[in-house]
CSV table of C-alpha atoms in Angstrom, one decimal:
chain,number,residue,atom,x,y,z
A,1,UNK,CA,1.0,-16.1,-10.5
A,2,UNK,CA,-1.8,-12.8,-9.1
A,3,UNK,CA,-4.2,-16.1,-9.7
A,4,UNK,CA,-1.6,-17.9,-7.1
A,5,UNK,CA,-1.2,-14.5,-4.6
A,6,UNK,CA,-5.5,-14.4,-4.4
A,7,UNK,CA,-5.7,-17.8,-3.6
A,8,UNK,CA,-3.0,-18.3,-1.1
A,9,UNK,CA,-4.7,-14.9,0.8
A,10,UNK,CA,-8.2,-16.0,0.3
A,11,UNK,CA,-7.6,-19.5,1.6
A,12,UNK,CA,-5.2,-18.1,5.0
A,13,UNK,CA,-8.9,-15.8,5.4
A,14,UNK,CA,-11.0,-19.5,5.2
A,15,UNK,CA,-8.0,-20.7,7.6
A,16,UNK,CA,-8.4,-17.7,9.8
A,17,UNK,CA,-11.8,-18.4,10.6
A,18,UNK,CA,-12.6,-21.7,10.7
A,19,UNK,CA,-9.8,-21.2,13.4
A,20,UNK,CA,-11.4,-19.0,15.9
A,21,UNK,CA,-14.6,-21.2,15.4
A,22,UNK,CA,-13.8,-24.1,16.7
A,23,UNK,CA,-10.4,-23.2,18.6
A,24,UNK,CA,-12.3,-23.1,22.3
A,25,UNK,CA,-8.6,-20.8,23.8
A,26,UNK,CA,-8.4,-17.6,23.4
A,27,UNK,CA,-5.1,-17.0,22.2
A,28,UNK,CA,-6.0,-19.8,19.9
A,29,UNK,CA,-8.6,-17.8,18.6
A,30,UNK,CA,-6.7,-13.9,18.3
A,31,UNK,CA,-4.4,-15.7,16.4
A,32,UNK,CA,-6.5,-17.4,14.1
A,33,UNK,CA,-7.8,-13.6,13.9
A,34,UNK,CA,-4.5,-12.5,12.3
A,35,UNK,CA,-4.1,-15.0,10.3
A,36,UNK,CA,-6.9,-14.2,9.0
A,37,UNK,CA,-5.6,-10.5,8.8
A,38,UNK,CA,-3.2,-11.3,6.6
A,39,UNK,CA,-4.9,-13.1,4.1
A,40,UNK,CA,-7.1,-10.2,3.5
A,41,UNK,CA,-3.7,-8.7,3.3
A,42,UNK,CA,-2.7,-10.6,1.0
A,43,UNK,CA,-5.8,-10.2,-1.2
A,44,UNK,CA,-5.3,-6.5,-1.1
A,45,UNK,CA,-2.2,-6.4,-2.4
A,46,UNK,CA,-2.6,-9.5,-5.4
A,47,UNK,CA,-5.0,-6.6,-7.0
A,48,UNK,CA,-3.2,-4.3,-6.8
A,49,UNK,CA,-0.3,-6.5,-8.6
A,50,UNK,CA,0.0,-6.1,-12.9
A,51,UNK,CA,2.6,-8.3,-14.8
A,52,UNK,CA,5.9,-6.2,-15.9
A,53,UNK,CA,5.9,-3.7,-14.4
A,54,UNK,CA,7.7,-2.6,-10.6
A,55,UNK,CA,7.2,-1.2,-7.4
A,56,UNK,CA,5.4,2.7,-7.4
A,57,UNK,CA,9.1,4.1,-6.5
A,58,UNK,CA,10.5,6.4,-8.6
A,59,UNK,CA,13.8,6.0,-9.7
A,60,UNK,CA,15.9,5.9,-12.8
A,61,UNK,CA,14.6,2.8,-14.3
A,62,UNK,CA,11.3,3.9,-13.8
A,63,UNK,CA,11.8,8.1,-15.1
A,64,UNK,CA,8.5,10.2,-13.1
A,65,UNK,CA,7.5,11.1,-16.8
A,66,UNK,CA,6.7,7.1,-17.8
A,67,UNK,CA,5.7,6.5,-14.4
A,68,UNK,CA,2.0,5.7,-15.1
A,69,UNK,CA,3.0,2.7,-17.8
A,70,UNK,CA,5.9,1.4,-15.6
A,71,UNK,CA,4.5,1.3,-12.2
A,72,UNK,CA,2.0,-1.5,-9.8
A,73,UNK,CA,-1.0,0.0,-8.7
A,74,UNK,CA,0.7,2.0,-5.7
A,75,UNK,CA,-3.3,2.6,-3.8
A,76,UNK,CA,-3.8,-1.2,-2.6
A,77,UNK,CA,-0.2,-0.5,-0.8
A,78,UNK,CA,-1.0,2.4,1.3
A,79,UNK,CA,-4.3,0.6,2.0
A,80,UNK,CA,-2.6,-1.9,3.2
A,81,UNK,CA,-0.1,-0.1,5.2
A,82,UNK,CA,-3.0,1.2,7.4
A,83,UNK,CA,-4.5,-2.3,7.9
A,84,UNK,CA,-1.6,-3.4,8.9
A,85,UNK,CA,-1.3,-0.5,11.6
A,86,UNK,CA,-5.3,-1.0,12.2
A,87,UNK,CA,-4.4,-4.6,12.8
A,88,UNK,CA,-1.6,-5.1,15.7
A,89,UNK,CA,-3.7,-1.9,17.7
A,90,UNK,CA,-6.8,-4.4,17.3
A,91,UNK,CA,-4.4,-7.3,17.9
A,92,UNK,CA,-2.7,-5.7,21.3
A,93,UNK,CA,-6.1,-5.1,22.7
A,94,UNK,CA,-7.3,-8.4,22.5
A,95,UNK,CA,-5.0,-9.8,24.0
A,96,UNK,CA,-4.3,-7.4,26.8
A,97,UNK,CA,-8.7,-7.8,27.5
A,98,UNK,CA,-7.8,-12.1,27.5
A,99,UNK,CA,-5.4,-11.0,30.0
A,100,UNK,CA,-8.1,-9.3,31.8
A,101,UNK,CA,-10.9,-12.4,31.5
A,102,UNK,CA,-8.1,-14.6,32.7
A,103,UNK,CA,-6.8,-12.5,35.8
A,104,UNK,CA,-11.0,-12.9,36.7
A,105,UNK,CA,-11.4,-16.3,35.8
A,106,UNK,CA,-8.5,-18.0,35.5
A,107,UNK,CA,-9.2,-19.4,32.6
A,108,UNK,CA,-9.4,-19.0,28.9
A,109,UNK,CA,-11.8,-21.5,28.1
A,110,UNK,CA,-14.8,-19.3,25.9
A,111,UNK,CA,-17.0,-21.6,27.5
A,112,UNK,CA,-16.7,-20.0,30.9
A,113,UNK,CA,-17.7,-16.8,30.2
A,114,UNK,CA,-21.5,-17.0,29.7
A,115,UNK,CA,-23.0,-14.0,30.6
A,116,UNK,CA,-23.5,-12.6,26.4
A,117,UNK,CA,-25.1,-16.0,25.8
A,118,UNK,CA,-28.4,-16.4,24.7
B,1,UNK,CA,-18.8,-32.5,17.0
B,2,UNK,CA,-22.1,-30.9,15.3
B,3,UNK,CA,-20.5,-28.0,16.2
B,4,UNK,CA,-17.1,-28.8,13.6
B,5,UNK,CA,-19.3,-29.6,11.1
B,6,UNK,CA,-21.3,-26.4,11.7
B,7,UNK,CA,-17.7,-24.7,11.2
B,8,UNK,CA,-16.9,-27.0,8.0
B,9,UNK,CA,-20.5,-26.0,6.8
B,10,UNK,CA,-20.0,-22.1,7.2
B,11,UNK,CA,-16.3,-21.8,5.8
B,12,UNK,CA,-17.3,-23.9,2.9
B,13,UNK,CA,-19.9,-21.5,1.9
B,14,UNK,CA,-18.4,-18.8,1.9
B,15,UNK,CA,-14.9,-20.4,0.2
B,16,UNK,CA,-18.0,-20.9,-2.8
B,17,UNK,CA,-18.4,-17.1,-2.6
B,18,UNK,CA,-15.0,-16.5,-3.2
B,19,UNK,CA,-14.6,-19.1,-5.7
B,20,UNK,CA,-16.0,-17.4,-8.7
B,21,UNK,CA,-14.6,-14.0,-7.6
B,22,UNK,CA,-11.0,-15.8,-7.5
B,23,UNK,CA,-11.3,-17.7,-11.0
B,24,UNK,CA,-12.9,-14.7,-12.5
B,25,UNK,CA,-10.5,-12.6,-11.7
B,26,UNK,CA,-8.7,-10.4,-14.6
B,27,UNK,CA,-5.5,-8.5,-13.9
B,28,UNK,CA,-6.2,-4.6,-15.0
B,29,UNK,CA,-4.4,-3.9,-17.9
B,30,UNK,CA,-3.8,-0.8,-17.1
B,31,UNK,CA,-4.4,2.0,-14.3
B,32,UNK,CA,-7.1,3.2,-13.6
B,33,UNK,CA,-7.7,6.7,-12.5
B,34,UNK,CA,-6.9,8.0,-8.5
B,35,UNK,CA,-3.2,5.6,-9.7
B,36,UNK,CA,-2.7,6.9,-13.0
B,37,UNK,CA,-3.2,10.6,-11.2
B,38,UNK,CA,-0.6,9.8,-8.1
B,39,UNK,CA,1.6,8.3,-10.7
B,40,UNK,CA,1.6,11.0,-12.9
B,41,UNK,CA,1.2,14.4,-10.4
B,42,UNK,CA,3.6,13.0,-7.7
B,43,UNK,CA,7.3,13.6,-8.8
B,44,UNK,CA,5.5,17.3,-10.2
B,45,UNK,CA,3.4,18.0,-7.5
B,46,UNK,CA,5.1,16.8,-4.2
B,47,UNK,CA,8.0,15.9,-5.4
B,48,UNK,CA,8.2,12.1,-3.7
B,49,UNK,CA,10.1,9.1,-5.2
B,50,UNK,CA,8.5,6.8,-2.9
B,51,UNK,CA,4.4,7.0,-4.3
B,52,UNK,CA,2.8,4.6,-1.6
B,53,UNK,CA,4.2,7.6,0.7
B,54,UNK,CA,2.8,11.0,-1.3
B,55,UNK,CA,-0.2,8.9,-0.8
B,56,UNK,CA,-0.4,8.1,2.9
B,57,UNK,CA,1.9,11.4,3.4
B,58,UNK,CA,0.3,14.3,1.7
B,59,UNK,CA,-2.4,12.9,-0.3
B,60,UNK,CA,-4.7,11.1,2.1
B,61,UNK,CA,-2.6,12.9,4.8
B,62,UNK,CA,-5.5,13.0,7.1
B,63,UNK,CA,-6.5,9.4,7.2
B,64,UNK,CA,-2.9,8.9,8.2
B,65,UNK,CA,-3.8,11.8,10.8
B,66,UNK,CA,-6.8,9.1,12.1
B,67,UNK,CA,-5.2,5.9,11.9
B,68,UNK,CA,-2.1,7.3,14.4
B,69,UNK,CA,-5.5,8.5,16.6
B,70,UNK,CA,-6.2,4.9,17.0
B,71,UNK,CA,-3.6,3.4,17.6
B,72,UNK,CA,-3.3,6.2,20.0
B,73,UNK,CA,-6.5,5.3,21.3
B,74,UNK,CA,-5.6,1.3,21.0
B,75,UNK,CA,-2.6,1.7,23.1
B,76,UNK,CA,-4.2,4.0,26.3
B,77,UNK,CA,-6.7,1.5,26.8
B,78,UNK,CA,-4.6,-1.8,26.1
B,79,UNK,CA,-2.6,0.7,29.5
B,80,UNK,CA,-5.5,1.6,31.5
B,81,UNK,CA,-7.6,-1.9,31.0
B,82,UNK,CA,-4.1,-3.6,32.1
B,83,UNK,CA,-3.2,-0.3,34.3
B,84,UNK,CA,-6.4,-0.9,36.3
B,85,UNK,CA,-6.0,-3.6,39.2
B,86,UNK,CA,-2.7,-4.0,39.4
B,87,UNK,CA,-0.4,-4.0,41.8
B,88,UNK,CA,1.8,-1.2,42.8
B,89,UNK,CA,4.3,-3.6,44.7
B,90,UNK,CA,6.7,-4.9,41.7
B,91,UNK,CA,7.0,-8.3,43.3
B,92,UNK,CA,5.3,-11.1,42.6
B,93,UNK,CA,7.5,-14.1,41.9
B,94,UNK,CA,10.8,-13.4,40.9
B,95,UNK,CA,11.8,-13.2,36.7
B,96,UNK,CA,14.3,-15.7,35.6
B,97,UNK,CA,17.3,-13.6,34.4
B,98,UNK,CA,17.9,-13.6,31.0
B,99,UNK,CA,21.0,-15.2,29.9
B,100,UNK,CA,24.4,-14.3,28.8
B,101,UNK,CA,24.3,-14.6,25.5
B,102,UNK,CA,21.0,-12.9,24.7
B,103,UNK,CA,22.5,-9.7,27.5
B,104,UNK,CA,25.3,-9.2,25.8
B,105,UNK,CA,23.6,-9.4,22.2
B,106,UNK,CA,21.1,-7.0,22.7
B,107,UNK,CA,24.0,-4.2,23.9
B,108,UNK,CA,25.2,-4.9,20.2
B,109,UNK,CA,22.1,-5.5,18.2
B,110,UNK,CA,20.0,-3.0,20.8
B,111,UNK,CA,21.8,0.5,18.8
B,112,UNK,CA,21.9,-1.1,15.4
B,113,UNK,CA,18.3,-1.7,15.9
B,114,UNK,CA,17.0,1.8,17.2
B,115,UNK,CA,19.3,3.0,14.2
B,116,UNK,CA,17.6,0.7,11.4
B,117,UNK,CA,14.7,2.3,12.1
B,118,UNK,CA,15.6,6.0,12.6
B,119,UNK,CA,16.9,5.4,8.8
B,120,UNK,CA,14.0,3.3,7.9
B,121,UNK,CA,11.9,6.6,8.4
B,122,UNK,CA,14.1,8.8,7.2
B,123,UNK,CA,14.2,7.4,4.3
B,124,UNK,CA,10.5,7.1,4.2
B,125,UNK,CA,9.9,9.3,0.8
B,126,UNK,CA,13.0,7.5,-0.9
B,127,UNK,CA,13.2,3.7,-0.3
B,128,UNK,CA,10.2,1.0,0.9
B,129,UNK,CA,9.2,2.1,4.2
B,130,UNK,CA,8.8,5.1,6.6
B,131,UNK,CA,7.6,6.5,10.2
B,132,UNK,CA,4.9,2.9,10.6
B,133,UNK,CA,7.4,0.7,9.4
B,134,UNK,CA,10.2,1.9,11.4
B,135,UNK,CA,8.5,3.3,14.1
B,136,UNK,CA,7.7,-1.0,14.3
B,137,UNK,CA,11.5,-1.9,14.5
B,138,UNK,CA,12.4,0.4,17.0
B,139,UNK,CA,9.8,-0.9,19.1
B,140,UNK,CA,11.5,-4.4,18.1
B,141,UNK,CA,14.6,-2.9,19.8
B,142,UNK,CA,13.3,-2.0,23.1
B,143,UNK,CA,11.7,-5.2,23.0
B,144,UNK,CA,15.0,-7.1,22.4
B,145,UNK,CA,16.1,-4.5,25.9
B,146,UNK,CA,12.6,-6.1,27.2
B,147,UNK,CA,13.8,-9.1,26.8
B,148,UNK,CA,17.4,-9.4,28.3
B,149,UNK,CA,16.5,-7.7,31.5
B,150,UNK,CA,12.6,-9.4,32.4
B,151,UNK,CA,13.0,-6.5,35.4
B,152,UNK,CA,13.3,-3.6,33.4
B,153,UNK,CA,11.0,-0.7,33.8
B,154,UNK,CA,10.5,1.8,30.8
B,155,UNK,CA,10.4,4.8,31.8
B,156,UNK,CA,6.5,5.3,31.0
B,157,UNK,CA,7.0,9.2,31.1
B,158,UNK,CA,9.8,9.9,28.5
B,159,UNK,CA,7.2,7.0,26.0
B,160,UNK,CA,4.8,9.2,27.1
B,161,UNK,CA,6.3,12.3,26.2
B,162,UNK,CA,7.7,11.5,22.8
B,163,UNK,CA,4.8,10.3,21.7
B,164,UNK,CA,2.8,13.2,22.7
B,165,UNK,CA,5.6,15.9,21.8
B,166,UNK,CA,6.0,14.3,18.4
B,167,UNK,CA,1.5,13.8,18.2
B,168,UNK,CA,1.9,17.6,18.8
B,169,UNK,CA,4.5,19.1,16.4
B,170,UNK,CA,2.9,16.3,13.1
B,171,UNK,CA,-1.0,19.2,13.8
B,172,UNK,CA,1.2,21.9,14.1
B,173,UNK,CA,3.1,20.8,10.7
B,174,UNK,CA,-0.3,19.9,9.1
B,175,UNK,CA,-1.6,23.9,10.1
B,176,UNK,CA,1.3,24.8,9.1
B,177,UNK,CA,-0.2,23.6,5.6
B,178,UNK,CA,-3.4,25.1,5.6
B,179,UNK,CA,-1.2,28.9,6.8
B,180,UNK,CA,0.8,28.9,4.8
B,181,UNK,CA,0.1,26.0,1.7
B,182,UNK,CA,-2.7,24.6,0.1
B,183,UNK,CA,-4.3,22.8,2.4
B,184,UNK,CA,-4.1,20.5,5.6
B,185,UNK,CA,-0.8,18.3,5.4
B,186,UNK,CA,0.2,20.2,2.3
B,187,UNK,CA,3.9,19.2,2.6
B,188,UNK,CA,5.1,22.5,0.6
B,189,UNK,CA,6.1,24.4,3.5
B,190,UNK,CA,9.2,23.7,3.3
B,191,UNK,CA,10.9,23.3,-0.7
B,192,UNK,CA,10.8,20.0,-2.5
B,193,UNK,CA,13.6,20.0,-3.9
B,194,UNK,CA,15.2,17.7,-6.2
B,195,UNK,CA,13.4,14.5,-6.6
B,196,UNK,CA,15.5,11.0,-4.8
B,197,UNK,CA,17.9,13.8,-2.9
B,198,UNK,CA,17.3,13.1,1.6
B,199,UNK,CA,16.1,16.5,1.6
B,200,UNK,CA,13.4,16.3,-0.4
B,201,UNK,CA,9.4,16.2,-1.2
B,202,UNK,CA,8.6,19.4,1.8
B,203,UNK,CA,7.8,18.5,4.6
B,204,UNK,CA,7.0,14.5,3.8
B,205,UNK,CA,11.0,13.1,5.6
B,206,UNK,CA,9.7,15.5,8.5
B,207,UNK,CA,6.3,14.5,9.5
B,208,UNK,CA,7.1,10.7,8.9
B,209,UNK,CA,9.8,11.4,11.1
B,210,UNK,CA,7.3,11.8,13.1
B,211,UNK,CA,5.0,9.9,12.3
B,212,UNK,CA,8.2,7.7,13.5
B,213,UNK,CA,9.0,8.2,16.4
B,214,UNK,CA,5.3,8.2,17.5
B,215,UNK,CA,4.5,4.8,15.9
B,216,UNK,CA,7.6,3.6,18.1
B,217,UNK,CA,6.3,5.2,21.4
B,218,UNK,CA,3.6,3.6,21.4
B,219,UNK,CA,3.8,0.3,19.9
B,220,UNK,CA,6.9,0.2,23.3
B,221,UNK,CA,4.2,1.5,25.5
B,222,UNK,CA,1.6,-1.8,24.5
B,223,UNK,CA,5.1,-4.2,24.9
B,224,UNK,CA,5.8,-2.4,28.6
B,225,UNK,CA,2.1,-2.8,29.3
B,226,UNK,CA,1.8,-6.3,28.6
B,227,UNK,CA,5.4,-7.2,29.9
B,228,UNK,CA,4.2,-5.4,32.9
B,229,UNK,CA,1.5,-7.3,34.0
B,230,UNK,CA,2.3,-9.7,36.8
B,231,UNK,CA,2.2,-13.4,36.5
B,232,UNK,CA,-0.9,-15.1,37.4
């Protein structure tokens, strides 16, 4: 089970990276980066999963005294919460810059932006 | 063609690097030391039922303050980048009005979506959810309003006010923790209460509500800025 989630995450990461490398359109590159981002998040959450345990929330089914033997690892989930939020901020920034580049050149083709190429 | 082949080769090499990680992975049988500490101490020390919330808001509260700051910075830069050179006139091409269905539907749904967002961040210490999730839900309600009325200009002053006031209150609660409890952002400035009740876990519901308002305002301002860019 954990292996399936892990493999899905790695696969999403590779697909996203491939998309970012091969697409010439800035918007498609941004979408590809978000796919890679989602893949990494899936990997981190999958690493925290443990067989036969439940979510790290204490209630009637998971009394506080037995928590350590009943819940999965909460730390990766807290990490991914942060990562998702930062990912949204980065995506918004990339979209804003893409808009500005389009405004300057009337094109979203990455091949039209040669200034920093060596 | 060469570019595509080079990209494929690179991806294959990366995949080959990741494959041993995948095949050699064995899930842990027991929690590691850090997770064990959080699992055992959260209920007694902080009174929060949701351990992830306890980590995000209190144990690693300073990191969350930094995260909110990063989000604020990116919202501010989006506003700055898009506002520069924007024409003052609201003219440009007149936008197509939204359909009847969307307009009527948004009148029913937008308040409910806002209510759900508030529910999610107020109950962040008891159920899955919290400030960031609730804030994102609130921003999705704002997005619905923007879609229903494409010409609408959101009140940037209101958004900025909500955002800065909640940020200020967040830091003020953190400093209060320094004075009245164990340290910066300590939640025990308020009584911990009974595990599982709404008014429990000290300052965690207050802090997460402030984070929810702040995140909702930041996402809304990003959406408003992106939607107010003139069509080229």
